[in-house]
Amino acid sequence: MSFIDETKIIDAHGIVKRYNEGSENELEILHGIDLTVRKGEFVSIVGQSGSGKSTLMNIIGLLDHATSGDYLLDGKDVSDLKDDELSRIRNKKIGFVFQTYNLIPRTSARSNVELPMMYARVPEKERRERAEMLLEMVGMQERMLHTPDELSGGQKQRVAIARSLVNHPSILLADEPTGALDSNTGRVIMNLFHELNERHGITIVLITHSNELAEETPRIVTISDGMIIGERKGSIYAA
Ligand SMILES: Nc1ncnc2c1ncn2[C@@H]1O[C@H](COP(=O)(O)OP(=O)(O)OP(=O)(O)O)[C@@H](O)[C@H]1O
Ligand SMILES: [Mg+2]
């Protein structure tokens, strides 16, 4: 098991999300979420479709603003920052993995991985070396120059995972990363997450509606109707 530090990467309190505030369609989706994730943790957030998992992930990942609540990311208060500052922090601190991979078409796997480093102005040689190193780490060294449409779903997801790690993020947020994959390929991706967490100390939040996948993570947070309703250890970690 990986070493968990006391450092809080995510420290969110009373997160509320409302859509269409003030109009008659006003809808409160998150009703005051408290969530702390420490460095080195691998935690899953599990809940039914519509329970608010992606809404919460978008707020934690600085893709969306909470309506109210306090949020410290890596010790920095990000509750009231402007969009340009948020995107700068997001690019540096957060790695995203989505169900649909979100790779750039007609662009090689290696260039896809290099792209976030271009935004971060990493010099070309270093960019290439790091992209190749990460693609090797996820087992994609032989397909680096293939474009996404020449890759299987599992291979695309491995490229997306390599890309999520390029800027040494403090945390990896994965929203249903195996949702589009068959169970064997999903297994390969889950094994990769375990390896990244245990061997490389990467902090991971896995969002899933699968109890089965959640059970294999050390910590499970259950969300229902926009509230956290429970928390427990994954079955193989429970004493
Ligand atoms: N922009 C929006 N405006 C209004 N309601 C929204 C908006 N985005 C999401 N919702 C609503 O918020 C609720 C939670 O959605 P969310 O996408 O967070 O669920 P989820 O747990 O990720 O579900 P799934 O497992 O299907 O991905 C849903 O009822 C959804 O309809
Ligand atoms: Mg979702």
PDB file of C-alpha atoms and ligand atoms in Angstrom:
ATOM      1  CA  MET A   1       0.000   0.000   0.000  1.00  0.00           C
ATOM      2  CA  SER A   2       1.236   3.475  -0.739  1.00  0.00           C
ATOM      3  CA  PHE A   3       2.381   5.901   1.874  1.00  0.00           C
ATOM      4  CA  ILE A   4      -0.255   8.457   2.795  1.00  0.00           C
ATOM      5  CA  ASP A   5       0.982  11.846   3.861  1.00  0.00           C
ATOM      6  CA  GLU A   6      -0.925  14.189   6.181  1.00  0.00           C
ATOM      7  CA  THR A   7      -0.881  16.865   3.477  1.00  0.00           C
ATOM      8  CA  LYS A   8      -4.375  17.667   2.292  1.00  0.00           C
ATOM      9  CA  ILE A   9      -4.553  17.908  -1.477  1.00  0.00           C
ATOM     10  CA  ILE A  10      -8.298  18.443  -1.487  1.00  0.00           C
ATOM     11  CA  ASP A  11      -9.935  20.176   1.429  1.00  0.00           C
ATOM     12  CA  ALA A  12     -13.487  21.137   0.561  1.00  0.00           C
ATOM     13  CA  HIS A  13     -16.224  22.174   2.972  1.00  0.00           C
ATOM     14  CA  GLY A  14     -19.891  22.885   2.504  1.00  0.00           C
ATOM     15  CA  ILE A  15     -19.792  22.681  -1.283  1.00  0.00           C
ATOM     16  CA  VAL A  16     -23.164  23.633  -2.704  1.00  0.00           C
ATOM     17  CA  LYS A  17     -23.994  23.689  -6.404  1.00  0.00           C
ATOM     18  CA  ARG A  18     -27.151  25.257  -7.747  1.00  0.00           C
ATOM     19  CA  TYR A  19     -28.096  25.666 -11.356  1.00  0.00           C
ATOM     20  CA  ASN A  20     -30.281  28.495 -12.677  1.00  0.00           C
ATOM     21  CA  GLU A  21     -30.033  30.418  -9.435  1.00  0.00           C
ATOM     22  CA  GLY A  22     -32.853  32.843  -8.858  1.00  0.00           C
ATOM     23  CA  SER A  23     -35.020  31.518 -11.677  1.00  0.00           C
ATOM     24  CA  GLU A  24     -38.012  29.261 -11.234  1.00  0.00           C
ATOM     25  CA  ASN A  25     -35.932  26.358 -12.611  1.00  0.00           C
ATOM     26  CA  GLU A  26     -33.466  26.707  -9.777  1.00  0.00           C
ATOM     27  CA  LEU A  27     -32.083  23.323  -8.908  1.00  0.00           C
ATOM     28  CA  GLU A  28     -29.734  22.447  -6.066  1.00  0.00           C
ATOM     29  CA  ILE A  29     -27.538  19.511  -7.077  1.00  0.00           C
ATOM     30  CA  LEU A  30     -24.919  19.399  -4.314  1.00  0.00           C
ATOM     31  CA  HIS A  31     -26.185  20.130  -0.825  1.00  0.00           C
ATOM     32  CA  GLY A  32     -23.068  20.840   1.205  1.00  0.00           C
ATOM     33  CA  ILE A  33     -20.292  18.370   0.488  1.00  0.00           C
ATOM     34  CA  ASP A  34     -17.295  18.010   2.801  1.00  0.00           C
ATOM     35  CA  LEU A  35     -14.402  16.118   1.276  1.00  0.00           C
ATOM     36  CA  THR A  36     -10.759  15.832   2.265  1.00  0.00           C
ATOM     37  CA  VAL A  37      -8.262  13.844   0.225  1.00  0.00           C
ATOM     38  CA  ARG A  38      -4.706  13.436   1.485  1.00  0.00           C
ATOM     39  CA  LYS A  39      -1.568  13.049  -0.526  1.00  0.00           C
ATOM     40  CA  GLY A  40      -1.056   9.448  -1.655  1.00  0.00           C
ATOM     41  CA  GLU A  41      -4.670   8.353  -1.267  1.00  0.00           C
ATOM     42  CA  PHE A  42      -6.638   6.333  -3.795  1.00  0.00           C
ATOM     43  CA  VAL A  43     -10.277   7.093  -3.129  1.00  0.00           C
ATOM     44  CA  SER A  44     -13.358   6.227  -5.082  1.00  0.00           C
ATOM     45  CA  ILE A  45     -16.506   8.279  -5.157  1.00  0.00           C
ATOM     46  CA  VAL A  46     -19.386   5.997  -5.864  1.00  0.00           C
ATOM     47  CA  GLY A  47     -23.043   6.748  -6.454  1.00  0.00           C
ATOM     48  CA  GLN A  48     -25.913   6.225  -8.837  1.00  0.00           C
ATOM     49  CA  SER A  49     -26.383   8.042 -12.092  1.00  0.00           C
ATOM     50  CA  GLY A  50     -27.493  11.606 -11.396  1.00  0.00           C
ATOM     51  CA  SER A  51     -26.231  11.626  -7.806  1.00  0.00           C
ATOM     52  CA  GLY A  52     -23.835  14.501  -8.550  1.00  0.00           C
ATOM     53  CA  LYS A  53     -20.476  12.755  -9.025  1.00  0.00           C
ATOM     54  CA  SER A  54     -19.430  14.595 -12.174  1.00  0.00           C
ATOM     55  CA  THR A  55     -20.725  17.879 -10.809  1.00  0.00           C
ATOM     56  CA  LEU A  56     -18.525  17.381  -7.765  1.00  0.00           C
ATOM     57  CA  MET A  57     -15.548  16.323  -9.868  1.00  0.00           C
ATOM     58  CA  ASN A  58     -15.902  19.408 -12.064  1.00  0.00           C
ATOM     59  CA  ILE A  59     -15.781  21.619  -8.995  1.00  0.00           C
ATOM     60  CA  ILE A  60     -12.856  19.761  -7.426  1.00  0.00           C
ATOM     61  CA  GLY A  61     -11.098  19.889 -10.806  1.00  0.00           C
ATOM     62  CA  LEU A  62     -11.695  23.647 -11.163  1.00  0.00           C
ATOM     63  CA  LEU A  63     -13.729  23.129 -14.324  1.00  0.00           C
ATOM     64  CA  ASP A  64     -16.738  24.675 -12.629  1.00  0.00           C
ATOM     65  CA  HIS A  65     -17.484  27.006  -9.728  1.00  0.00           C
ATOM     66  CA  ALA A  66     -19.329  25.984  -6.605  1.00  0.00           C
ATOM     67  CA  THR A  67     -22.279  28.202  -5.723  1.00  0.00           C
ATOM     68  CA  SER A  68     -20.951  28.338  -2.172  1.00  0.00           C
ATOM     69  CA  GLY A  69     -18.487  26.558   0.061  1.00  0.00           C
ATOM     70  CA  ASP A  70     -14.781  26.643   0.807  1.00  0.00           C
ATOM     71  CA  TYR A  71     -12.187  24.874  -1.221  1.00  0.00           C
ATOM     72  CA  LEU A  72      -8.460  24.620  -0.575  1.00  0.00           C
ATOM     73  CA  LEU A  73      -6.501  22.833  -3.290  1.00  0.00           C
ATOM     74  CA  ASP A  74      -3.003  21.895  -2.187  1.00  0.00           C
ATOM     75  CA  GLY A  75      -3.310  24.436   0.623  1.00  0.00           C
ATOM     76  CA  LYS A  76      -4.393  27.294  -1.626  1.00  0.00           C
ATOM     77  CA  ASP A  77      -7.817  28.873  -1.355  1.00  0.00           C
ATOM     78  CA  VAL A  78      -9.324  28.585  -4.824  1.00  0.00           C
ATOM     79  CA  SER A  79     -12.927  29.471  -3.899  1.00  0.00           C
ATOM     80  CA  ASP A  80     -12.892  32.959  -5.381  1.00  0.00           C
ATOM     81  CA  LEU A  81     -10.332  32.906  -8.173  1.00  0.00           C
ATOM     82  CA  LYS A  82     -10.969  34.213 -11.675  1.00  0.00           C
ATOM     83  CA  ASP A  83     -11.125  31.861 -14.644  1.00  0.00           C
ATOM     84  CA  ASP A  84      -7.630  32.537 -16.026  1.00  0.00           C
ATOM     85  CA  GLU A  85      -6.056  31.888 -12.657  1.00  0.00           C
ATOM     86  CA  LEU A  86      -8.161  28.761 -12.236  1.00  0.00           C
ATOM     87  CA  SER A  87      -7.071  27.375 -15.585  1.00  0.00           C
ATOM     88  CA  ARG A  88      -3.436  28.017 -14.755  1.00  0.00           C
ATOM     89  CA  ILE A  89      -3.765  26.132 -11.465  1.00  0.00           C
ATOM     90  CA  ARG A  90      -5.813  23.405 -13.127  1.00  0.00           C
ATOM     91  CA  ASN A  91      -3.183  22.795 -15.808  1.00  0.00           C
ATOM     92  CA  LYS A  92      -0.489  22.521 -13.187  1.00  0.00           C
ATOM     93  CA  LYS A  93      -2.191  20.654 -10.358  1.00  0.00           C
ATOM     94  CA  ILE A  94      -4.830  18.414 -11.862  1.00  0.00           C
ATOM     95  CA  GLY A  95      -4.741  15.493 -14.253  1.00  0.00           C
ATOM     96  CA  PHE A  96      -8.036  14.458 -15.812  1.00  0.00           C
ATOM     97  CA  VAL A  97      -9.118  11.132 -17.233  1.00  0.00           C
ATOM     98  CA  PHE A  98     -12.572  10.919 -18.797  1.00  0.00           C
ATOM     99  CA  GLN A  99     -14.732   8.059 -19.985  1.00  0.00           C
ATOM    100  CA  THR A 100     -14.421   9.254 -23.585  1.00  0.00           C
ATOM    101  CA  TYR A 101     -10.617   9.790 -23.539  1.00  0.00           C
ATOM    102  CA  ASN A 102     -10.821  13.301 -25.069  1.00  0.00           C
ATOM    103  CA  LEU A 103      -7.733  12.842 -27.239  1.00  0.00           C
ATOM    104  CA  ILE A 104      -7.044  15.143 -30.191  1.00  0.00           C
ATOM    105  CA  PRO A 105      -7.819  13.268 -33.426  1.00  0.00           C
ATOM    106  CA  ARG A 106      -5.277  12.909 -36.263  1.00  0.00           C
ATOM    107  CA  THR A 107      -2.492  13.678 -33.802  1.00  0.00           C
ATOM    108  CA  SER A 108      -0.062  11.036 -32.606  1.00  0.00           C
ATOM    109  CA  ALA A 109      -0.248   9.584 -29.121  1.00  0.00           C
ATOM    110  CA  ARG A 110       3.073  11.229 -28.347  1.00  0.00           C
ATOM    111  CA  SER A 111       1.895  14.673 -29.491  1.00  0.00           C
ATOM    112  CA  ASN A 112      -1.297  14.264 -27.491  1.00  0.00           C
ATOM    113  CA  VAL A 113       0.801  13.685 -24.398  1.00  0.00           C
ATOM    114  CA  GLU A 114       3.110  16.581 -25.240  1.00  0.00           C
ATOM    115  CA  LEU A 115       0.315  19.104 -25.631  1.00  0.00           C
ATOM    116  CA  PRO A 116      -0.253  20.081 -21.963  1.00  0.00           C
ATOM    117  CA  MET A 117       3.501  20.599 -21.659  1.00  0.00           C
ATOM    118  CA  MET A 118       3.373  23.055 -24.547  1.00  0.00           C
ATOM    119  CA  TYR A 119       0.869  25.131 -22.585  1.00  0.00           C
ATOM    120  CA  ALA A 120       3.217  24.904 -19.626  1.00  0.00           C
ATOM    121  CA  ARG A 121       6.093  26.054 -21.912  1.00  0.00           C
ATOM    122  CA  VAL A 122       8.285  23.022 -21.324  1.00  0.00           C
ATOM    123  CA  PRO A 123      11.185  22.995 -23.829  1.00  0.00           C
ATOM    124  CA  GLU A 124      10.790  20.635 -26.788  1.00  0.00           C
ATOM    125  CA  LYS A 125      13.470  18.102 -25.920  1.00  0.00           C
ATOM    126  CA  GLU A 126      12.246  17.721 -22.366  1.00  0.00           C
ATOM    127  CA  ARG A 127       8.674  17.512 -23.612  1.00  0.00           C
ATOM    128  CA  ARG A 128       9.456  14.656 -25.946  1.00  0.00           C
ATOM    129  CA  GLU A 129      11.488  12.751 -23.375  1.00  0.00           C
ATOM    130  CA  ARG A 130       8.810  13.056 -20.731  1.00  0.00           C
ATOM    131  CA  ALA A 131       6.032  12.061 -23.146  1.00  0.00           C
ATOM    132  CA  GLU A 132       7.992   8.971 -24.169  1.00  0.00           C
ATOM    133  CA  MET A 133       8.788   8.068 -20.580  1.00  0.00           C
ATOM    134  CA  LEU A 134       5.113   8.326 -19.569  1.00  0.00           C
ATOM    135  CA  LEU A 135       3.918   6.386 -22.606  1.00  0.00           C
ATOM    136  CA  GLU A 136       6.371   3.679 -21.665  1.00  0.00           C
ATOM    137  CA  MET A 137       5.090   3.723 -18.092  1.00  0.00           C
ATOM    138  CA  VAL A 138       1.540   3.001 -19.318  1.00  0.00           C
ATOM    139  CA  GLY A 139       2.780   0.321 -21.726  1.00  0.00           C
ATOM    140  CA  MET A 140       2.302   2.288 -24.931  1.00  0.00           C
ATOM    141  CA  GLN A 141       5.883   2.581 -26.119  1.00  0.00           C
ATOM    142  CA  GLU A 142       5.169   0.611 -29.289  1.00  0.00           C
ATOM    143  CA  ARG A 143       2.234   2.744 -30.412  1.00  0.00           C
ATOM    144  CA  MET A 144       3.539   6.234 -29.680  1.00  0.00           C
ATOM    145  CA  LEU A 145       3.263   7.456 -33.229  1.00  0.00           C
ATOM    146  CA  HIS A 146      -0.207   6.074 -33.856  1.00  0.00           C
ATOM    147  CA  THR A 147      -3.170   8.421 -33.995  1.00  0.00           C
ATOM    148  CA  PRO A 148      -6.176   7.823 -31.703  1.00  0.00           C
ATOM    149  CA  ASP A 149      -8.295   6.245 -34.464  1.00  0.00           C
ATOM    150  CA  GLU A 150      -5.581   3.603 -34.871  1.00  0.00           C
ATOM    151  CA  LEU A 151      -5.803   2.654 -31.176  1.00  0.00           C
ATOM    152  CA  SER A 152      -8.226   0.473 -29.224  1.00  0.00           C
ATOM    153  CA  GLY A 153     -10.302   1.975 -26.416  1.00  0.00           C
ATOM    154  CA  GLY A 154      -7.973   0.640 -23.734  1.00  0.00           C
ATOM    155  CA  GLN A 155      -4.937   1.961 -25.599  1.00  0.00           C
ATOM    156  CA  LYS A 156      -6.581   5.374 -25.976  1.00  0.00           C
ATOM    157  CA  GLN A 157      -7.298   5.436 -22.267  1.00  0.00           C
ATOM    158  CA  ARG A 158      -3.651   4.593 -21.509  1.00  0.00           C
ATOM    159  CA  VAL A 159      -2.561   7.531 -23.667  1.00  0.00           C
ATOM    160  CA  ALA A 160      -5.053   9.761 -21.837  1.00  0.00           C
ATOM    161  CA  ILE A 161      -3.626   8.598 -18.497  1.00  0.00           C
ATOM    162  CA  ALA A 162      -0.066   9.348 -19.673  1.00  0.00           C
ATOM    163  CA  ARG A 163      -1.265  12.793 -20.759  1.00  0.00           C
ATOM    164  CA  SER A 164      -2.950  13.424 -17.409  1.00  0.00           C
ATOM    165  CA  LEU A 165       0.385  12.978 -15.641  1.00  0.00           C
ATOM    166  CA  VAL A 166       2.647  15.179 -17.751  1.00  0.00           C
ATOM    167  CA  ASN A 167       2.707  18.259 -15.583  1.00  0.00           C
ATOM    168  CA  HIS A 168       3.296  16.316 -12.342  1.00  0.00           C
ATOM    169  CA  PRO A 169      -0.227  16.958 -11.065  1.00  0.00           C
ATOM    170  CA  SER A 170      -0.978  16.868  -7.353  1.00  0.00           C
ATOM    171  CA  ILE A 171      -4.008  14.750  -8.086  1.00  0.00           C
ATOM    172  CA  LEU A 172      -5.495  12.603 -10.819  1.00  0.00           C
ATOM    173  CA  LEU A 173      -9.275  12.827 -11.241  1.00  0.00           C
ATOM    174  CA  ALA A 174     -10.792   9.998 -13.238  1.00  0.00           C
ATOM    175  CA  ASP A 175     -14.518  10.153 -14.110  1.00  0.00           C
ATOM    176  CA  GLU A 176     -15.771   6.687 -15.136  1.00  0.00           C
ATOM    177  CA  PRO A 177     -12.442   5.869 -16.813  1.00  0.00           C
ATOM    178  CA  THR A 178     -13.474   2.300 -17.586  1.00  0.00           C
ATOM    179  CA  GLY A 179     -17.065   3.136 -18.488  1.00  0.00           C
ATOM    180  CA  ALA A 180     -16.548   2.657 -22.228  1.00  0.00           C
ATOM    181  CA  LEU A 181     -14.323  -0.411 -21.963  1.00  0.00           C
ATOM    182  CA  ASP A 182     -15.050  -4.129 -21.788  1.00  0.00           C
ATOM    183  CA  SER A 183     -14.330  -5.717 -18.426  1.00  0.00           C
ATOM    184  CA  ASN A 184     -10.912  -7.160 -19.356  1.00  0.00           C
ATOM    185  CA  THR A 185      -9.679  -3.840 -20.692  1.00  0.00           C
ATOM    186  CA  GLY A 186     -11.197  -2.076 -17.692  1.00  0.00           C
ATOM    187  CA  ARG A 187      -9.157  -4.445 -15.544  1.00  0.00           C
ATOM    188  CA  VAL A 188      -5.944  -3.357 -17.288  1.00  0.00           C
ATOM    189  CA  ILE A 189      -6.786   0.291 -16.628  1.00  0.00           C
ATOM    190  CA  MET A 190      -7.630  -0.380 -12.962  1.00  0.00           C
ATOM    191  CA  ASN A 191      -4.339  -2.247 -12.553  1.00  0.00           C
ATOM    192  CA  LEU A 192      -2.558   0.743 -14.015  1.00  0.00           C
ATOM    193  CA  PHE A 193      -4.230   3.061 -11.483  1.00  0.00           C
ATOM    194  CA  HIS A 194      -3.180   0.767  -8.629  1.00  0.00           C
ATOM    195  CA  GLU A 195       0.375   0.771  -9.927  1.00  0.00           C
ATOM    196  CA  LEU A 196       0.438   4.567 -10.307  1.00  0.00           C
ATOM    197  CA  ASN A 197      -0.825   4.952  -6.759  1.00  0.00           C
ATOM    198  CA  GLU A 198       1.234   2.270  -5.042  1.00  0.00           C
ATOM    199  CA  ARG A 199       4.474   2.580  -6.953  1.00  0.00           C
ATOM    200  CA  HIS A 200       4.517   6.207  -7.966  1.00  0.00           C
ATOM    201  CA  GLY A 201       2.546   7.707  -5.074  1.00  0.00           C
ATOM    202  CA  ILE A 202       0.019   9.400  -7.357  1.00  0.00           C
ATOM    203  CA  THR A 203      -3.076  10.628  -5.509  1.00  0.00           C
ATOM    204  CA  ILE A 204      -6.182   9.405  -7.323  1.00  0.00           C
ATOM    205  CA  VAL A 205      -9.894  10.137  -7.119  1.00  0.00           C
ATOM    206  CA  LEU A 206     -11.863   7.575  -9.096  1.00  0.00           C
ATOM    207  CA  ILE A 207     -15.467   8.376  -9.895  1.00  0.00           C
ATOM    208  CA  THR A 208     -17.590   5.377 -10.668  1.00  0.00           C
ATOM    209  CA  HIS A 209     -21.078   3.980 -10.390  1.00  0.00           C
ATOM    210  CA  SER A 210     -19.570   0.491 -10.049  1.00  0.00           C
ATOM    211  CA  ASN A 211     -19.514  -0.798  -6.480  1.00  0.00           C
ATOM    212  CA  GLU A 212     -17.300  -3.596  -7.663  1.00  0.00           C
ATOM    213  CA  LEU A 213     -14.556  -1.238  -8.846  1.00  0.00           C
ATOM    214  CA  ALA A 214     -14.937   0.952  -5.782  1.00  0.00           C
ATOM    215  CA  GLU A 215     -14.385  -2.064  -3.518  1.00  0.00           C
ATOM    216  CA  GLU A 216     -10.827  -2.415  -4.715  1.00  0.00           C
ATOM    217  CA  THR A 217      -9.823   1.085  -3.639  1.00  0.00           C
ATOM    218  CA  PRO A 218      -8.638   1.699  -0.068  1.00  0.00           C
ATOM    219  CA  ARG A 219     -11.316   4.325   0.627  1.00  0.00           C
ATOM    220  CA  ILE A 220     -14.854   4.571  -0.686  1.00  0.00           C
ATOM    221  CA  VAL A 221     -17.000   7.682  -0.383  1.00  0.00           C
ATOM    222  CA  THR A 222     -20.663   7.177  -1.233  1.00  0.00           C
ATOM    223  CA  ILE A 223     -22.688  10.015  -2.673  1.00  0.00           C
ATOM    224  CA  SER A 224     -26.447   9.985  -3.031  1.00  0.00           C
ATOM    225  CA  ASP A 225     -28.687  12.837  -4.139  1.00  0.00           C
ATOM    226  CA  GLY A 226     -25.910  15.393  -3.823  1.00  0.00           C
ATOM    227  CA  MET A 227     -24.861  14.391  -0.317  1.00  0.00           C
ATOM    228  CA  ILE A 228     -22.118  12.200   1.066  1.00  0.00           C
ATOM    229  CA  ILE A 229     -23.968   9.466   2.887  1.00  0.00           C
ATOM    230  CA  GLY A 230     -21.148   7.226   3.963  1.00  0.00           C
ATOM    231  CA  GLU A 231     -17.569   6.306   3.897  1.00  0.00           C
ATOM    232  CA  ARG A 232     -15.777   2.975   4.313  1.00  0.00           C
ATOM    233  CA  LYS A 233     -12.723   0.970   3.372  1.00  0.00           C
ATOM    234  CA  GLY A 234     -12.637  -1.129   0.228  1.00  0.00           C
ATOM    235  CA  SER A 235     -13.317  -4.783   1.016  1.00  0.00           C
ATOM    236  CA  ILE A 236      -9.734  -5.946   0.525  1.00  0.00           C
ATOM    237  CA  TYR A 237      -8.468  -3.222   2.869  1.00  0.00           C
ATOM    238  CA  ALA A 238     -11.043  -3.658   5.613  1.00  0.00           C
ATOM    239  CA  ALA A 239      -9.540  -5.403   8.635  1.00  0.00           C
TER     240      ALA A 239
HETATM  241  N1  LIG B   1     -25.825  22.373 -16.409  1.00  0.00           N
HETATM  242  C1  LIG B   1     -26.775  21.773 -15.696  1.00  0.00           C
HETATM  243  N2  LIG B   1     -27.950  22.376 -15.469  1.00  0.00           N
HETATM  244  C2  LIG B   1     -28.919  21.791 -14.728  1.00  0.00           C
HETATM  245  N3  LIG B   1     -28.784  20.582 -14.149  1.00  0.00           N
HETATM  246  C3  LIG B   1     -27.634  19.930 -14.336  1.00  0.00           C
HETATM  247  C4  LIG B   1     -26.570  20.464 -15.115  1.00  0.00           C
HETATM  248  N4  LIG B   1     -25.542  19.574 -15.113  1.00  0.00           N
HETATM  249  C5  LIG B   1     -25.958  18.515 -14.378  1.00  0.00           C
HETATM  250  N5  LIG B   1     -27.220  18.720 -13.916  1.00  0.00           N
HETATM  251  C6  LIG B   1     -28.005  17.791 -13.083  1.00  0.00           C
HETATM  252  O1  LIG B   1     -27.256  17.465 -11.924  1.00  0.00           O
HETATM  253  C7  LIG B   1     -27.533  16.151 -11.494  1.00  0.00           C
HETATM  254  C8  LIG B   1     -26.208  15.442 -11.245  1.00  0.00           C
HETATM  255  O2  LIG B   1     -25.547  15.261 -12.491  1.00  0.00           O
HETATM  256  P1  LIG B   1     -24.104  14.603 -12.567  1.00  0.00           P
HETATM  257  O3  LIG B   1     -23.671  14.667 -13.980  1.00  0.00           O
HETATM  258  O4  LIG B   1     -23.213  15.224 -11.560  1.00  0.00           O
HETATM  259  O5  LIG B   1     -24.423  13.098 -12.129  1.00  0.00           O
HETATM  260  P2  LIG B   1     -23.473  11.835 -12.091  1.00  0.00           P
HETATM  261  O6  LIG B   1     -23.517  11.299 -10.702  1.00  0.00           O
HETATM  262  O7  LIG B   1     -22.136  12.166 -12.645  1.00  0.00           O
HETATM  263  O8  LIG B   1     -24.242  10.810 -13.044  1.00  0.00           O
HETATM  264  P3  LIG B   1     -23.644   9.727 -14.108  1.00  0.00           P
HETATM  265  O9  LIG B   1     -23.268   8.512 -13.294  1.00  0.00           O
HETATM  266  O10 LIG B   1     -24.839   9.449 -14.985  1.00  0.00           O
HETATM  267  O11 LIG B   1     -22.508  10.325 -14.840  1.00  0.00           O
HETATM  268  C9  LIG B   1     -28.397  15.527 -12.575  1.00  0.00           C
HETATM  269  O12 LIG B   1     -29.720  15.499 -12.102  1.00  0.00           O
HETATM  270  C10 LIG B   1     -28.251  16.468 -13.747  1.00  0.00           C
HETATM  271  O13 LIG B   1     -29.418  16.488 -14.500  1.00  0.00           O
HETATM  272 MG    MG B   2     -21.076  11.565 -14.330  1.00  0.00          MG
END
